[in-house]
mmCIF file of C-alpha atoms and ligand atoms in Angstrom:
data_model
loop_
_atom_site.group_PDB
_atom_site.id
_atom_site.type_symbol
_atom_site.label_atom_id
_atom_site.label_comp_id
_atom_site.label_asym_id
_atom_site.label_seq_id
_atom_site.Cartn_x
_atom_site.Cartn_y
_atom_site.Cartn_z
ATOM 1 C CA MET V 1 30.735 -31.427 48.171
ATOM 2 C CA ASP V 2 31.849 -28.815 50.690
ATOM 3 C CA ASN V 3 30.202 -25.447 49.896
ATOM 4 C CA VAL V 4 32.793 -23.391 51.748
ATOM 5 C CA GLN V 5 35.725 -25.162 50.071
ATOM 6 C CA VAL V 6 34.220 -24.585 46.600
ATOM 7 C CA TYR V 7 33.846 -20.879 47.332
ATOM 8 C CA LYS V 8 37.287 -20.647 48.978
ATOM 9 C CA ASP V 9 38.896 -22.059 45.846
ATOM 10 C CA LEU V 10 37.046 -19.543 43.697
ATOM 11 C CA ILE V 11 37.875 -16.656 46.056
ATOM 12 C CA LYS V 12 41.571 -17.511 45.969
ATOM 13 C CA ARG V 13 41.528 -17.521 42.185
ATOM 14 C CA MET V 14 39.703 -14.190 42.085
ATOM 15 C CA LEU V 15 41.975 -12.552 44.656
ATOM 16 C CA ALA V 16 44.988 -13.605 42.587
ATOM 17 C CA LEU V 17 43.387 -12.014 39.513
ATOM 18 C CA VAL V 18 42.528 -8.835 41.423
ATOM 19 C CA ASP V 19 46.064 -8.579 42.825
ATOM 20 C CA ALA V 20 47.531 -9.036 39.357
ATOM 21 C CA GLY V 21 45.036 -6.595 37.825
ATOM 22 C CA THR V 22 44.005 -9.166 35.254
ATOM 23 C CA THR V 23 41.277 -11.664 34.407
ATOM 24 C CA ASP V 24 40.993 -15.211 33.112
ATOM 25 C CA SER V 25 41.521 -14.758 29.394
ATOM 26 C CA ALA V 26 41.479 -16.351 25.956
ATOM 27 C CA ALA V 27 44.652 -16.477 23.861
ATOM 28 C CA GLY V 28 43.779 -13.217 22.148
ATOM 29 C CA ALA V 29 40.973 -11.153 20.678
ATOM 30 C CA TYR V 30 38.673 -13.000 18.258
ATOM 31 C CA ARG V 31 36.714 -11.520 15.345
ATOM 32 C CA GLN V 32 33.608 -12.994 13.844
ATOM 33 C CA PRO V 33 31.255 -11.752 11.132
ATOM 34 C CA SER V 34 28.447 -9.563 12.454
ATOM 35 C CA SER V 35 26.184 -11.552 10.146
ATOM 36 C CA VAL V 36 25.850 -14.200 12.889
ATOM 37 C CA TYR V 37 23.324 -11.768 14.358
ATOM 38 C CA THR V 38 21.513 -10.827 11.165
ATOM 39 C CA ASP V 39 21.679 -13.726 8.698
ATOM 40 C CA GLN V 40 18.252 -15.232 8.031
ATOM 41 C CA ALA V 41 19.532 -18.652 6.882
ATOM 42 C CA LEU V 42 21.782 -19.070 9.940
ATOM 43 C CA PHE V 43 18.914 -17.996 12.170
ATOM 44 C CA GLU V 44 16.644 -20.703 10.708
ATOM 45 C CA ARG V 45 19.356 -23.342 11.159
ATOM 46 C CA GLU V 46 19.842 -22.329 14.794
ATOM 47 C CA LYS V 47 16.138 -22.772 15.459
ATOM 48 C CA ALA V 48 16.053 -26.122 13.667
ATOM 49 C CA THR V 49 19.152 -27.552 15.361
ATOM 50 C CA ILE V 50 20.366 -26.140 18.640
ATOM 51 C CA PHE V 51 16.855 -25.387 19.885
ATOM 52 C CA LYS V 52 15.068 -28.478 18.580
ATOM 53 C CA ASP V 53 17.780 -31.137 18.790
ATOM 54 C CA GLU V 54 19.261 -30.259 22.160
ATOM 55 C CA PRO V 55 17.819 -30.727 25.645
ATOM 56 C CA GLN V 56 16.339 -27.555 27.070
ATOM 57 C CA PHE V 57 16.315 -26.359 30.646
ATOM 58 C CA VAL V 58 12.643 -26.061 31.625
ATOM 59 C CA CYS V 59 12.309 -25.269 35.340
ATOM 60 C CA PHE V 60 13.310 -26.283 38.843
ATOM 61 C CA SER V 61 11.882 -29.276 40.720
ATOM 62 C CA SER V 62 10.085 -26.872 43.023
ATOM 63 C CA ASP V 63 7.944 -25.740 40.070
ATOM 64 C CA LEU V 64 6.369 -29.222 40.305
ATOM 65 C CA PRO V 65 6.297 -29.373 44.103
ATOM 66 C CA GLU V 66 4.141 -32.435 44.810
ATOM 67 C CA LYS V 67 2.447 -35.492 43.363
ATOM 68 C CA GLY V 68 -0.248 -34.270 40.985
ATOM 69 C CA SER V 69 1.576 -31.026 40.126
ATOM 70 C CA TYR V 70 1.586 -29.973 36.478
ATOM 71 C CA TYR V 71 3.540 -27.275 34.638
ATOM 72 C CA THR V 72 3.200 -26.123 31.038
ATOM 73 C CA PHE V 73 6.074 -24.960 28.843
ATOM 74 C CA ASP V 74 5.517 -23.202 25.513
ATOM 75 C CA ASP V 75 8.799 -21.361 25.081
ATOM 76 C CA LEU V 76 9.871 -23.128 21.889
ATOM 77 C CA GLY V 77 6.624 -23.402 19.954
ATOM 78 C CA VAL V 78 6.116 -27.019 21.057
ATOM 79 C CA PRO V 79 3.359 -27.142 23.695
ATOM 80 C CA VAL V 80 4.753 -29.245 26.557
ATOM 81 C CA LEU V 81 2.926 -30.496 29.636
ATOM 82 C CA LEU V 82 4.926 -31.731 32.635
ATOM 83 C CA THR V 83 3.310 -33.775 35.386
ATOM 84 C CA ARG V 84 4.578 -35.213 38.642
ATOM 85 C CA ASP V 85 2.839 -38.591 38.880
ATOM 86 C CA ASN V 86 1.740 -40.488 41.956
ATOM 87 C CA GLU V 87 5.175 -42.095 42.283
ATOM 88 C CA GLY V 88 6.735 -38.613 42.336
ATOM 89 C CA LYS V 89 8.283 -39.031 38.889
ATOM 90 C CA VAL V 90 8.280 -36.184 36.366
ATOM 91 C CA ASN V 91 6.738 -36.900 32.939
ATOM 92 C CA ALA V 92 6.705 -34.702 29.841
ATOM 93 C CA PHE V 93 4.077 -34.888 27.095
ATOM 94 C CA LEU V 94 2.972 -32.969 24.088
ATOM 95 C CA ASN V 95 0.215 -30.846 25.644
ATOM 96 C CA ALA V 96 -2.308 -32.295 23.185
ATOM 97 C CA CYS V 97 -5.209 -34.692 23.501
ATOM 98 C CA THR V 98 -4.885 -37.768 21.286
ATOM 99 C CA HIS V 99 -8.548 -37.524 20.232
ATOM 100 C CA ARG V 100 -8.409 -34.334 18.173
ATOM 101 C CA ALA V 101 -5.373 -32.489 19.519
ATOM 102 C CA ALA V 102 -6.952 -30.044 21.974
ATOM 103 C CA ARG V 103 -4.628 -28.428 24.517
ATOM 104 C CA LEU V 104 -4.992 -30.158 27.876
ATOM 105 C CA LYS V 105 -3.664 -27.689 30.449
ATOM 106 C CA ASP V 106 -2.610 -24.062 30.835
ATOM 107 C CA GLY V 107 -0.246 -22.537 33.397
ATOM 108 C CA CYS V 108 0.585 -24.691 36.381
ATOM 109 C CA GLY V 109 -1.265 -26.233 39.316
ATOM 110 C CA LYS V 110 -2.385 -29.491 40.820
ATOM 111 C CA THR V 111 -4.698 -32.155 39.450
ATOM 112 C CA ALA V 112 -5.524 -35.813 40.033
ATOM 113 C CA SER V 113 -5.905 -36.544 36.314
ATOM 114 C CA LEU V 114 -5.983 -34.778 32.946
ATOM 115 C CA ALA V 115 -9.430 -34.117 31.485
ATOM 116 C CA CYS V 116 -9.563 -32.729 27.960
ATOM 117 C CA PRO V 117 -11.709 -29.577 27.766
ATOM 118 C CA TYR V 118 -12.975 -30.409 24.247
ATOM 119 C CA HIS V 119 -14.795 -33.773 24.648
ATOM 120 C CA ASN V 120 -13.750 -34.747 28.173
ATOM 121 C CA TRP V 121 -11.451 -37.673 27.489
ATOM 122 C CA GLY V 122 -9.511 -38.511 30.626
ATOM 123 C CA PHE V 123 -5.794 -39.308 30.955
ATOM 124 C CA ASP V 124 -3.809 -40.197 34.044
ATOM 125 C CA LEU V 125 -0.666 -38.390 35.149
ATOM 126 C CA LYS V 126 1.468 -40.915 33.250
ATOM 127 C CA GLY V 127 -0.332 -40.031 30.012
ATOM 128 C CA LYS V 128 -2.466 -43.182 29.737
ATOM 129 C CA LEU V 129 -5.914 -42.762 28.236
ATOM 130 C CA ARG V 130 -8.273 -43.903 30.981
ATOM 131 C CA ALA V 131 -11.714 -42.775 29.840
ATOM 132 C CA VAL V 132 -13.500 -41.982 26.574
ATOM 133 C CA TRP V 133 -16.507 -39.826 27.317
ATOM 134 C CA GLU V 134 -19.827 -41.335 26.174
ATOM 135 C CA GLU V 135 -17.827 -44.304 24.960
ATOM 136 C CA LYS V 136 -20.873 -46.289 23.835
ATOM 137 C CA SER V 137 -21.793 -43.673 21.246
ATOM 138 C CA PHE V 138 -18.193 -42.926 20.237
ATOM 139 C CA GLY V 139 -17.482 -46.478 19.148
ATOM 140 C CA SER V 140 -14.903 -48.996 20.198
ATOM 141 C CA ILE V 141 -11.234 -47.973 20.095
ATOM 142 C CA GLU V 142 -8.100 -49.601 21.475
ATOM 143 C CA LYS V 143 -7.274 -47.179 24.288
ATOM 144 C CA SER V 144 -3.616 -48.164 24.538
ATOM 145 C CA LEU V 145 -3.068 -46.621 21.098
ATOM 146 C CA TYR V 146 -4.206 -43.226 22.402
ATOM 147 C CA ASP V 147 -1.706 -42.484 25.163
ATOM 148 C CA LEU V 148 -0.305 -38.948 25.209
ATOM 149 C CA VAL V 149 2.825 -38.321 23.132
ATOM 150 C CA ARG V 150 5.699 -38.687 25.553
ATOM 151 C CA LEU V 151 8.704 -36.350 25.382
ATOM 152 C CA PRO V 152 12.134 -37.025 26.906
ATOM 153 C CA VAL V 153 12.637 -35.436 30.308
ATOM 154 C CA GLU V 154 15.014 -35.798 33.229
ATOM 155 C CA GLU V 155 14.947 -34.342 36.722
ATOM 156 C CA LYS V 156 18.213 -34.230 38.613
ATOM 157 C CA TYR V 157 19.900 -31.895 41.114
ATOM 158 C CA GLY V 158 16.602 -30.008 41.405
ATOM 159 C CA MET V 159 16.600 -29.114 37.700
ATOM 160 C CA ILE V 160 14.296 -30.354 34.939
ATOM 161 C CA PHE V 161 15.471 -30.614 31.335
ATOM 162 C CA ALA V 162 13.317 -31.830 28.422
ATOM 163 C CA GLY V 163 13.576 -32.471 24.698
ATOM 164 C CA MET V 164 11.206 -30.862 22.224
ATOM 165 C CA HIS V 165 10.696 -34.080 20.250
ATOM 166 C CA PRO V 166 10.837 -37.758 21.221
ATOM 167 C CA ASP V 167 14.308 -38.406 19.744
ATOM 168 C CA VAL V 168 16.226 -35.860 21.842
ATOM 169 C CA LYS V 169 18.570 -37.464 24.368
ATOM 170 C CA VAL V 170 18.333 -35.823 27.786
ATOM 171 C CA SER V 171 21.050 -36.511 30.360
ATOM 172 C CA VAL V 172 21.501 -33.915 33.090
ATOM 173 C CA ASP V 173 24.846 -35.451 34.105
ATOM 174 C CA GLU V 174 26.093 -35.086 30.551
ATOM 175 C CA ILE V 175 24.877 -31.470 30.378
ATOM 176 C CA LEU V 176 26.553 -30.484 33.647
ATOM 177 C CA GLY V 177 29.665 -32.644 33.291
ATOM 178 C CA ASP V 178 32.180 -32.106 36.095
ATOM 179 C CA MET V 179 30.125 -29.160 37.428
ATOM 180 C CA ALA V 180 27.323 -31.569 38.461
ATOM 181 C CA PRO V 181 28.508 -31.938 42.103
ATOM 182 C CA VAL V 182 28.448 -28.140 42.473
ATOM 183 C CA PHE V 183 24.860 -27.978 41.228
ATOM 184 C CA GLU V 184 23.954 -30.848 43.538
ATOM 185 C CA MET V 185 25.225 -29.027 46.624
ATOM 186 C CA TRP V 186 22.912 -26.076 45.949
ATOM 187 C CA ASP V 187 19.752 -28.113 46.533
ATOM 188 C CA LEU V 188 17.941 -26.379 43.677
ATOM 189 C CA GLY V 189 14.859 -28.527 44.223
ATOM 190 C CA SER V 190 13.826 -26.574 47.299
ATOM 191 C CA LEU V 191 13.523 -23.066 45.862
ATOM 192 C CA GLY V 192 10.602 -20.693 46.389
ATOM 193 C CA TYR V 193 9.278 -18.945 43.292
ATOM 194 C CA VAL V 194 9.368 -15.134 43.511
ATOM 195 C CA ALA V 195 8.334 -13.639 40.168
ATOM 196 C CA GLN V 196 8.652 -13.773 36.386
ATOM 197 C CA HIS V 197 9.257 -11.088 33.779
ATOM 198 C CA GLU V 198 9.242 -11.391 30.005
ATOM 199 C CA TRP V 199 10.908 -9.194 27.401
ATOM 200 C CA LYS V 200 10.131 -9.154 23.685
ATOM 201 C CA LEU V 201 12.732 -7.033 21.957
ATOM 202 C CA GLN V 202 13.989 -6.062 18.539
ATOM 203 C CA THR V 203 17.367 -7.693 18.973
ATOM 204 C CA ASN V 204 18.945 -11.012 18.061
ATOM 205 C CA TRP V 205 18.760 -13.609 20.837
ATOM 206 C CA LYS V 206 22.563 -13.995 20.887
ATOM 207 C CA LEU V 207 23.140 -10.250 21.185
ATOM 208 C CA ALA V 208 20.948 -10.213 24.275
ATOM 209 C CA LEU V 209 22.734 -13.282 25.627
ATOM 210 C CA ASP V 210 26.152 -11.673 25.122
ATOM 211 C CA THR V 211 25.398 -9.216 27.916
ATOM 212 C CA PHE V 212 25.389 -12.068 30.459
ATOM 213 C CA CYS V 213 28.763 -13.421 29.436
ATOM 214 C CA GLU V 214 31.410 -10.840 30.288
ATOM 215 C CA GLY V 215 32.281 -8.371 33.020
ATOM 216 C CA TYR V 216 34.131 -6.001 30.680
ATOM 217 C CA HIS V 217 31.030 -3.808 30.463
ATOM 218 C CA PHE V 218 30.214 -3.675 34.186
ATOM 219 C CA LEU V 219 31.946 -0.396 35.066
ATOM 220 C CA ALA V 220 30.917 1.312 31.824
ATOM 221 C CA LEU V 221 27.335 0.307 31.065
ATOM 222 C CA HIS V 222 26.430 -0.388 34.708
ATOM 223 C CA LYS V 223 28.451 2.399 36.333
ATOM 224 C CA ASN V 224 25.406 3.758 38.188
ATOM 225 C CA THR V 225 24.016 0.389 39.302
ATOM 226 C CA LEU V 226 26.684 -2.292 39.686
ATOM 227 C CA GLY V 227 29.543 0.188 39.548
ATOM 228 C CA GLY V 228 30.034 0.481 43.288
ATOM 229 C CA ILE V 229 29.545 -3.231 43.857
ATOM 230 C CA SER V 230 31.503 -5.156 41.261
ATOM 231 C CA ILE V 231 35.219 -4.865 40.521
ATOM 232 C CA GLY V 232 34.524 -5.151 36.804
ATOM 233 C CA ASN V 233 36.564 -6.621 33.940
ATOM 234 C CA THR V 234 37.702 -9.438 36.227
ATOM 235 C CA SER V 235 36.333 -12.957 36.285
ATOM 236 C CA ALA V 236 37.302 -16.540 36.988
ATOM 237 C CA PHE V 237 36.197 -18.527 33.932
ATOM 238 C CA ASP V 238 35.494 -22.259 33.698
ATOM 239 C CA THR V 239 33.849 -24.429 31.072
ATOM 240 C CA PHE V 240 31.849 -27.589 31.622
ATOM 241 C CA GLY V 241 29.597 -30.084 29.865
ATOM 242 C CA PRO V 242 29.815 -31.474 26.318
ATOM 243 C CA GLU V 243 32.872 -30.067 24.504
ATOM 244 C CA GLY V 244 33.079 -27.469 27.281
ATOM 245 C CA ARG V 245 30.261 -25.520 25.645
ATOM 246 C CA ASN V 246 28.756 -24.370 28.967
ATOM 247 C CA HIS V 247 30.571 -21.917 31.158
ATOM 248 C CA ARG V 248 30.712 -20.415 34.623
ATOM 249 C CA LEU V 249 31.888 -16.900 35.367
ATOM 250 C CA ALA V 250 32.675 -15.767 38.907
ATOM 251 C CA PHE V 251 32.735 -11.961 39.137
ATOM 252 C CA PRO V 252 34.380 -10.528 42.290
ATOM 253 C CA ASN V 253 32.637 -7.765 44.224
ATOM 254 C CA GLU V 254 34.652 -4.890 45.681
ATOM 255 C CA SER V 255 33.960 -6.477 49.072
ATOM 256 C CA ILE V 256 36.231 -9.417 48.214
ATOM 257 C CA LYS V 257 39.228 -7.253 49.122
ATOM 258 C CA ARG V 258 38.289 -7.535 52.825
ATOM 259 C CA LEU V 259 39.362 -11.194 52.668
ATOM 260 C CA LYS V 260 42.977 -10.214 52.120
ATOM 261 C CA GLU V 261 43.033 -9.202 55.796
ATOM 262 C CA ILE V 262 41.309 -12.340 57.099
ATOM 263 C CA PRO V 263 43.146 -15.696 57.324
ATOM 264 C CA GLU V 264 41.611 -18.323 55.047
ATOM 265 C CA SER V 265 40.975 -20.567 58.050
ATOM 266 C CA GLU V 266 38.459 -17.954 59.258
ATOM 267 C CA TRP V 267 36.544 -17.675 56.003
ATOM 268 C CA THR V 268 32.967 -18.854 56.395
ATOM 269 C CA LEU V 269 29.996 -19.383 54.095
ATOM 270 C CA ASP V 270 29.415 -15.623 53.944
ATOM 271 C CA ILE V 271 32.291 -15.376 51.432
ATOM 272 C CA PHE V 272 29.587 -16.283 48.891
ATOM 273 C CA ASN V 273 28.458 -12.639 49.257
ATOM 274 C CA ASP V 274 31.773 -11.446 47.833
ATOM 275 C CA PHE V 275 31.183 -12.479 44.213
ATOM 276 C CA GLN V 276 28.512 -13.085 41.582
ATOM 277 C CA LEU V 277 28.199 -16.491 39.994
ATOM 278 C CA VAL V 278 26.753 -16.730 36.477
ATOM 279 C CA HIS V 279 26.395 -19.951 34.499
ATOM 280 C CA PHE V 280 25.630 -20.373 30.834
ATOM 281 C CA ILE V 281 23.886 -23.615 29.944
ATOM 282 C CA TYR V 282 23.816 -24.243 26.214
ATOM 283 C CA PRO V 283 22.075 -23.092 24.202
ATOM 284 C CA ASN V 284 20.160 -20.270 25.865
ATOM 285 C CA THR V 285 20.088 -20.252 29.652
ATOM 286 C CA SER V 286 21.883 -17.915 32.015
ATOM 287 C CA LEU V 287 21.627 -19.156 35.592
ATOM 288 C CA LEU V 288 22.654 -16.949 38.507
ATOM 289 C CA VAL V 289 23.183 -18.499 41.918
ATOM 290 C CA SER V 290 23.681 -16.435 45.064
ATOM 291 C CA PRO V 291 23.380 -17.134 48.800
ATOM 292 C CA VAL V 292 19.792 -15.873 48.820
ATOM 293 C CA SER V 293 18.385 -16.291 45.346
ATOM 294 C CA VAL V 294 18.624 -18.354 42.198
ATOM 295 C CA GLU V 295 17.438 -16.887 38.933
ATOM 296 C CA PHE V 296 17.490 -17.825 35.319
ATOM 297 C CA PHE V 297 17.138 -16.036 32.028
ATOM 298 C CA LYS V 298 16.103 -18.098 29.017
ATOM 299 C CA LEU V 299 16.566 -16.377 25.676
ATOM 300 C CA TYR V 300 14.703 -17.472 22.573
ATOM 301 C CA PRO V 301 14.776 -16.525 18.908
ATOM 302 C CA GLY V 302 11.728 -14.620 17.688
ATOM 303 C CA ASP V 303 10.275 -14.813 14.189
ATOM 304 C CA LYS V 304 13.176 -12.932 12.588
ATOM 305 C CA PRO V 305 16.933 -12.695 13.305
ATOM 306 C CA GLY V 306 16.361 -9.273 14.867
ATOM 307 C CA GLU V 307 13.652 -10.408 17.302
ATOM 308 C CA HIS V 308 13.985 -12.246 20.549
ATOM 309 C CA ARG V 309 12.193 -13.097 23.771
ATOM 310 C CA THR V 310 13.666 -13.474 27.265
ATOM 311 C CA ILE V 311 11.930 -15.146 30.170
ATOM 312 C CA TYR V 312 13.379 -14.255 33.555
ATOM 313 C CA ARG V 313 12.295 -16.165 36.658
ATOM 314 C CA SER V 314 13.567 -15.440 40.127
ATOM 315 C CA TYR V 315 13.535 -17.819 43.103
ATOM 316 C CA VAL V 316 14.478 -17.499 46.741
ATOM 317 C CA ARG V 317 16.501 -20.112 48.574
ATOM 318 C CA GLN V 318 15.265 -21.503 51.849
ATOM 319 C CA GLY V 319 15.865 -19.061 54.665
ATOM 320 C CA GLY V 320 16.690 -16.297 52.195
ATOM 321 C CA GLU V 321 15.827 -12.821 53.409
ATOM 322 C CA LYS V 322 18.195 -10.243 51.979
ATOM 323 C CA GLY V 323 20.730 -10.566 49.207
ATOM 324 C CA TRP V 324 24.154 -9.117 48.476
ATOM 325 C CA ASP V 325 22.442 -5.884 47.445
ATOM 326 C CA GLY V 326 20.620 -5.640 50.811
ATOM 327 C CA ASN V 327 17.274 -6.161 49.102
ATOM 328 C CA THR V 328 14.437 -8.580 49.751
ATOM 329 C CA PRO V 329 13.859 -11.192 47.003
ATOM 330 C CA GLN V 330 11.070 -9.087 45.446
ATOM 331 C CA GLU V 331 13.182 -5.914 45.577
ATOM 332 C CA HIS V 332 16.114 -7.809 44.124
ATOM 333 C CA PHE V 333 13.899 -9.098 41.280
ATOM 334 C CA GLU V 334 12.750 -5.554 40.503
ATOM 335 C CA PHE V 335 16.326 -4.236 40.631
ATOM 336 C CA ILE V 336 17.542 -6.900 38.185
ATOM 337 C CA CYS V 337 14.608 -6.199 35.837
ATOM 338 C CA LYS V 338 15.504 -2.518 35.841
ATOM 339 C CA VAL V 339 19.229 -3.082 35.209
ATOM 340 C CA VAL V 340 18.580 -5.554 32.392
ATOM 341 C CA ASP V 341 15.841 -3.437 30.884
ATOM 342 C CA GLU V 342 17.491 -0.024 31.053
ATOM 343 C CA GLU V 343 21.104 -1.049 30.555
ATOM 344 C CA ASP V 344 21.824 -4.518 29.070
ATOM 345 C CA TYR V 345 18.792 -4.763 26.812
ATOM 346 C CA TRP V 346 18.887 -1.076 25.965
ATOM 347 C CA VAL V 347 22.387 -1.594 24.568
ATOM 348 C CA SER V 348 21.490 -4.887 22.825
ATOM 349 C CA THR V 349 18.642 -3.177 21.028
ATOM 350 C CA ASN V 350 20.754 -0.275 19.825
ATOM 351 C CA VAL V 351 23.533 -2.656 18.714
ATOM 352 C CA MET V 352 20.947 -4.517 16.613
ATOM 353 C CA LYS V 353 19.850 -1.306 14.893
ATOM 354 C CA ASN V 354 23.466 -0.581 14.020
ATOM 355 C CA LEU V 355 24.065 -4.095 12.702
ATOM 356 C CA ASN V 356 20.886 -3.894 10.632
ATOM 357 C CA ALA V 357 22.376 -0.864 8.914
ATOM 358 C CA GLY V 358 24.832 -3.344 7.380
ATOM 359 C CA MET V 359 28.004 -1.265 7.528
ATOM 360 C CA LEU V 360 29.856 -3.101 10.300
ATOM 361 C CA ARG V 361 31.185 -6.423 9.088
ATOM 362 C CA TYR V 362 32.747 -7.805 12.256
ATOM 363 C CA SER V 363 32.229 -8.039 15.988
ATOM 364 C CA THR V 364 35.309 -8.593 18.135
ATOM 365 C CA PHE V 365 35.490 -10.422 21.447
ATOM 366 C CA GLY V 366 38.505 -9.454 23.544
ATOM 367 C CA ALA V 367 40.898 -11.865 25.232
ATOM 368 C CA ASN V 368 39.198 -10.637 28.417
ATOM 369 C CA GLU V 369 35.878 -12.024 27.082
ATOM 370 C CA PRO V 370 36.750 -15.735 26.903
ATOM 371 C CA ALA V 371 33.205 -16.902 27.654
ATOM 372 C CA LEU V 372 31.854 -15.057 24.613
ATOM 373 C CA GLN V 373 34.463 -16.615 22.390
ATOM 374 C CA ASN V 374 33.719 -20.071 23.763
ATOM 375 C CA MET V 375 29.949 -19.682 23.498
ATOM 376 C CA HIS V 376 29.877 -18.341 19.951
ATOM 377 C CA LYS V 377 32.201 -21.081 18.724
ATOM 378 C CA ALA V 378 29.813 -23.623 20.288
ATOM 379 C CA PHE V 379 26.848 -22.045 18.464
ATOM 380 C CA LEU V 380 28.664 -22.362 15.148
ATOM 381 C CA ARG V 381 29.590 -25.993 15.842
ATOM 382 C CA GLY V 382 25.937 -26.540 16.781
ATOM 383 C CA VAL V 383 24.796 -25.626 13.275
ATOM 384 C CA GLY V 384 27.546 -27.686 11.652
ATOM 385 C CA GLU V 385 30.035 -24.877 10.957
ATOM 386 C CA VAL V 386 33.725 -24.856 11.801
ATOM 387 C CA PRO V 387 34.455 -21.660 13.776
ATOM 388 C CA THR V 388 37.179 -19.700 12.050
ATOM 389 C CA GLU V 389 38.490 -16.270 12.824
ATOM 390 C CA ALA V 390 37.443 -13.511 10.456
ATOM 391 C CA PRO V 391 40.318 -11.924 8.478
ATOM 392 C CA PRO V 392 42.023 -8.762 9.754
ATOM 393 C CA THR V 393 40.324 -6.398 7.347
ATOM 394 C CA LYS V 394 38.644 -3.086 8.112
ATOM 395 C CA VAL V 395 35.571 -3.569 10.307
ATOM 396 C CA GLY V 396 33.496 -0.897 8.598
ATOM 397 C CA VAL V 397 32.282 -1.109 5.034
ATOM 398 C CA THR V 398 33.984 1.494 2.847
ATOM 399 C CA ALA V 399 33.118 2.792 -0.609
ATOM 400 C CA GLY V 400 33.369 0.052 -3.214
ATOM 401 C CA CYS V 401 33.048 -2.796 -0.713
HETATM 402 S S1 FES U 1 -9.909 -33.338 21.562
HETATM 403 FE FE1 FES U 1 -9.691 -34.093 23.547
HETATM 404 S S2 FES U 1 -11.480 -35.162 23.944
HETATM 405 FE FE2 FES U 1 -11.705 -34.453 21.939
HETATM 406 FE FE1 FE2 U 2 25.218 -6.410 32.077
#
């Protein structure tokens, strides 16, 4: 796929929107009960279905850079151990010894085999039990019955997705749908890790996620940070993957206007600096791709509806030095942490407090927030509900209600 052509097509769409003073839109505004952020029963169903039954984005191929690399993943309460075996293939296992369930590895690194810290049983990188320590005294067992518990995993286009139990079907092509060739052209397997940050906040995981899925708030909430950079309330919106439940938003920067004066035939790869590209991958990943960096935010439910955890990891692309904001990858990482922390997650946390007060019955997504409408309908379908618009009654609770 031709990078420049993909970006040219997006730029032309965005310039048309900017000229018309509009944005890609849904048919109209859409109301849903605020209880989707506070209801305990719904929260438990979300955890039991869309997080446990669906493939999860884990990391990039470059997080397992060579044969013998391992990487642990504990984001969903299931301890997962990934290995890259001697054939270069990625494997996923429950990170538990089959003797008496001790955890095998922490963090990430490189190893020739997997030795259990408890009684030193040895497994190979494909999860086969190879050695029982002091076997003569332990007694005879059939080793082939003691292989590690294998979990479904697939590596494609530089991305690694896994299932949190053996029955989950993982197909990266199915997840990405017709957006797969675009992901392929980015060569996401060759990224350099920059840094990670984690938030644990008193807000519902979907409230935090909402802040990644519209540009309506850019010039209000982010007026002092993104205000001079982004046009705001303008985006090209596309869906992809199963039932179109994933989406891509392209947000034009002010700098895009320069291209009105330059013939399209003279546009080069640097037009990628004139917009921000944000992808949502169901159910909880926001993936940002720019000329210099690639970064993802994974948002997880906490123990209660009003608690959540975000893991943000930032990567630099090969040859990357300075990004659209003129910063180095580390400076860019720190800038994003600050914006999310002081602006997006500040507002998510205060919205949660207001919803917990129980006097606002509905949240409304505008026609100019089509990605939010699409995403929340997918969440409801994911727990077996039919999304239906809330009735046009007063949003606030009044006396007697
Ligand atoms: S629990 Fe692993 S060797 Fe005993
Ligand atoms: Fe934001």
